[in-house]
Amino acid sequence: IEQDDSVRVQAILEELHFADIAEIIDDLNLDQAIFIIKLLDSVRTSEALMELDEDQRDRILSALSPQEIADELEEMDTDDAADILNELPENVAQEVISAMMDEEHVENIVDLLRYEENSAGGLMAKELVKVNENWTVTGCVSEMRAQAENVTRVHSIYVVDNNQKLKGRLSLKDLLTSAESTPIKDVYIPKVDYVTVNTSGEEVARIMRKYDLEAIPVVDELDRLVGRVTIDDIVDFITEEAEKDYQLASGISQDVEANDSIWELTRARFPWLVLGLFGGIGAAAIMGLFEPLMSQHAILFLFTPLIAAMAGNVGVQSSAIIVQGIANDDLKGSIGNRLIKEVLLAMLNGLMLGILLFAYTYFSKGDVMVSLAISTALFTVIIAAGLIGTSVPIILHKRGIDPALATGPFITTSNDICGILIYFMLAKAIIGI
Amino acid sequence: IEQDDSVRVQAILEELHFADIAEIIDDLNLDQAIFIIKLLDSVRTSEALMELDEDQRDRILSALSPQEIADELEEMDTDDAADILNELPENVAQEVISAMMDEEHVENIVDLLRYEENSAGGLMAKELVKVNENWTVTGCVSEMRAQAENVTRVHSIYVVDNNQKLKGRLSLKDLLTSAESTPIKDVYIPKVDYVTVNTSGEEVARIMRKYDLEAIPVVDELDRLVGRVTIDDIVDFITEEAEKDYQLASGISQDVEANDSIWELTRARFPWLVLGLFGGIGAAAIMGLFEPLMSQHAILFLFTPLIAAMAGNVGVQSSAIIVQGIANDDLKGSIGNRLIKEVLLAMLNGLMLGILLFAYTYFSKGDVMVSLAISTALFTVIIAAGLIGTSVPIILHKRGIDPALATGPFITTSNDICGILIYFMLAKAIIGI
């Protein structure tokens, strides 16, 4: 197909949805991709560009001139254009901005660059339909028609006052059934859900999910309407956040995919493995301190992997529940109460597991004191791991760090070491050596 | 507030959005909740009911009579009503169905009950706006007006033929700008994305995300239009799936929340911990076989937690990447290629980590053979764990089991045991005892 047969390729591409074109481009090499990008008209290129895999997009963009990139951005929605500019090196972004022609569009895009990526400001687009409360129905309709041309999906009509403050929203039905000279003031609905530019992405997602919204207006610190977030951006946001949490919990530090190169995958995985290695060396060092015990009580050393694994499992379980509670914003009660609850829970689980382990060790080895030492240590380690697992995500969250980190290898490794330390100290005390 | 002061409570509730009412009801005890439910008019109750926490909803429903439930369901969208019926015990559901009055509504709901919860059929609602391709523009507009009354958000107008087969969609703009006597046949857009009733929920979510759709029509095996899935249901679906995967990976077997009772939390967590306990006992038994080594080579036993932890970490990393690849449907190439890639990756990581560990053990203990044995074992265990971690989720997926299970404690525990077994066998061979 790729024999430079532009006409035929173009005919095929014209039939396809831009998301499918993006999928095809993802599978091509750079030269072929550029060839296709240049063949497409710029409305479709810009849409296909947004759907591309990030790595492939970076490669394509770095092969285009600033002027060419500027032409693409002119066709994009403000939020997408801002995302692309964020991905470019700063000097290139600067050149692209100066090469763009549409003054208002550029201003809107640069405006969006100010906000943090993870906030309502960073997620919103400038495209929306708004009317002034002092207009009449007639004036409104013609204004709306002009504005709607730049907006892919209208969703809602927002009403603002002379200072651009958000006052409410307008139902299309009310607009159409009102007399032509009625001022908007008399027909708009003053109740409207909104978020501010600094609202976190998670919170925007939560509100839109809760009220089943398809778009939500965004206001600045002075309550002025500055943009809106649409549900498709939120769907992407939710999916990416979930993937990030899942990867953090699995010990993968960057956004990687199964199809990435071995080198990229290693960069994402190796640091956590080194951490695990140091953790293991730490555990070995601690056990080394108790080596003299080995001649008399070899059995203690056989159960260290069990103790370490249980500490890790309990810690991850406790953390995961807290992390989800934080994400859904439904943690109730104080930290103190939560820790007390976790201790009770850990005691219940620890007691049952301790009895099981005692039964096994006693019947297989026949030494009451040693069995008691091992199972008491398990009980204690489970409580400690539960406490660490509960408090670490809460503390991370308070310090503005993603609490999902707590379910990853870092905590598991610390729990392993703590667990082994507690185990040997308790065992030593109980057996009385 | 709850002093049976119906009038005042009612006044307050009237001001609130149903999602907020649901949040309040979640925090009340059962009697208070029922009191409020009975106070609200049934449109709002039914909407608030849908937003409730599942446990609280079950309690409230079991306190209502079948007739009362039927009245609520009459007001609900078909998909929500079907979800509620699914939650009820079978005999109650039967009574509720017979108590409902609106024949067509009941038929639609019962129809939805046939589909699997996790499929497009289970996610879709019957409410939509459709027109026949043989109608004229005038006939169409009056039909649409009647249909739209039952539909909360119109999104799209679908076009069907006389056999109810989906032909395309209609743009409101084209409809309004066409002459009144034009047949729909001449103005509709024949390109439309759709899914069948058996398409999995994941696939529906992927398509809607890819094409940024807000609603997608669902057809049956004969291409007849039977319903549509809207984006708000997909947002809920994506969030729930992500939570489920995250919980599976963390060793939590049921859908629990931080605020659930200790008993519920224990039921979700304890089974995995028992599994971990058995794993640990298995590891201890394996190590017991090598106990005679202890007198000469105690150091080997100090490094078992390290080996077990690394096997677990590598396994979870490999599985997580495959699980996400499966979820996004972007795994390319055969299983063979994927395993070869993972082996290369594991060899690279294993070599680097092995060298690090060799350096540490050699400089701290000074025994070349023992250091070599430990680091070679680490290298081998990492490769084995990578292979297990890659193949298990692929196999689970092929058998129709959720691959996210592979990142949970089950695989970690098996990896631990395998790792320890490989470790001691290799060490024994290398040191030559």
PDB file of C-alpha atoms in Angstrom, chain A residues 61-62 64-67 69-71 73 81-100 106 109-110 113:
ATOM      1  CA  LEU A  61       6.138  16.099  16.269  1.00  0.00           C
ATOM      2  CA  SER A  62       9.911  16.309  16.476  1.00  0.00           C
ATOM      3  CA  LEU A  64       7.646  18.430  11.916  1.00  0.00           C
ATOM      4  CA  SER A  65       8.651  22.092  11.727  1.00  0.00           C
ATOM      5  CA  PRO A  66       7.231  24.552  14.286  1.00  0.00           C
ATOM      6  CA  GLN A  67       5.131  26.069  11.482  1.00  0.00           C
ATOM      7  CA  ILE A  69       2.879  21.978  14.284  1.00  0.00           C
ATOM      8  CA  ALA A  70       1.300  25.423  14.606  1.00  0.00           C
ATOM      9  CA  ASP A  71      -1.006  24.634  11.676  1.00  0.00           C
ATOM     10  CA  LEU A  73      -2.752  23.226  16.725  1.00  0.00           C
ATOM     11  CA  ALA A  81      -3.464  21.965  21.865  1.00  0.00           C
ATOM     12  CA  ALA A  82      -2.305  22.833  25.380  1.00  0.00           C
ATOM     13  CA  ASP A  83      -1.554  19.157  26.087  1.00  0.00           C
ATOM     14  CA  ILE A  84       0.598  18.945  22.939  1.00  0.00           C
ATOM     15  CA  LEU A  85       2.479  22.136  23.809  1.00  0.00           C
ATOM     16  CA  ASN A  86       3.164  20.679  27.251  1.00  0.00           C
ATOM     17  CA  GLU A  87       4.834  17.691  25.643  1.00  0.00           C
ATOM     18  CA  LEU A  88       7.134  19.781  23.425  1.00  0.00           C
ATOM     19  CA  PRO A  89      10.555  21.066  24.533  1.00  0.00           C
ATOM     20  CA  GLU A  90      10.188  24.633  25.799  1.00  0.00           C
ATOM     21  CA  ASN A  91      11.995  26.399  22.952  1.00  0.00           C
ATOM     22  CA  VAL A  92      10.006  24.508  20.306  1.00  0.00           C
ATOM     23  CA  ALA A  93       6.759  25.304  22.129  1.00  0.00           C
ATOM     24  CA  GLN A  94       7.740  28.980  22.090  1.00  0.00           C
ATOM     25  CA  GLU A  95       8.344  28.907  18.316  1.00  0.00           C
ATOM     26  CA  VAL A  96       5.080  27.076  17.719  1.00  0.00           C
ATOM     27  CA  ILE A  97       3.181  29.670  19.744  1.00  0.00           C
ATOM     28  CA  SER A  98       4.674  32.551  17.735  1.00  0.00           C
ATOM     29  CA  ALA A  99       3.890  30.774  14.463  1.00  0.00           C
ATOM     30  CA  MET A 100       0.163  30.505  15.232  1.00  0.00           C
ATOM     31  CA  VAL A 106      -3.401  31.237  21.017  1.00  0.00           C
ATOM     32  CA  ILE A 109      -4.136  27.961  24.802  1.00  0.00           C
ATOM     33  CA  VAL A 110      -1.427  29.901  26.611  1.00  0.00           C
ATOM     34  CA  LEU A 113      -0.771  26.197  30.073  1.00  0.00           C
TER      35      LEU A 113
END
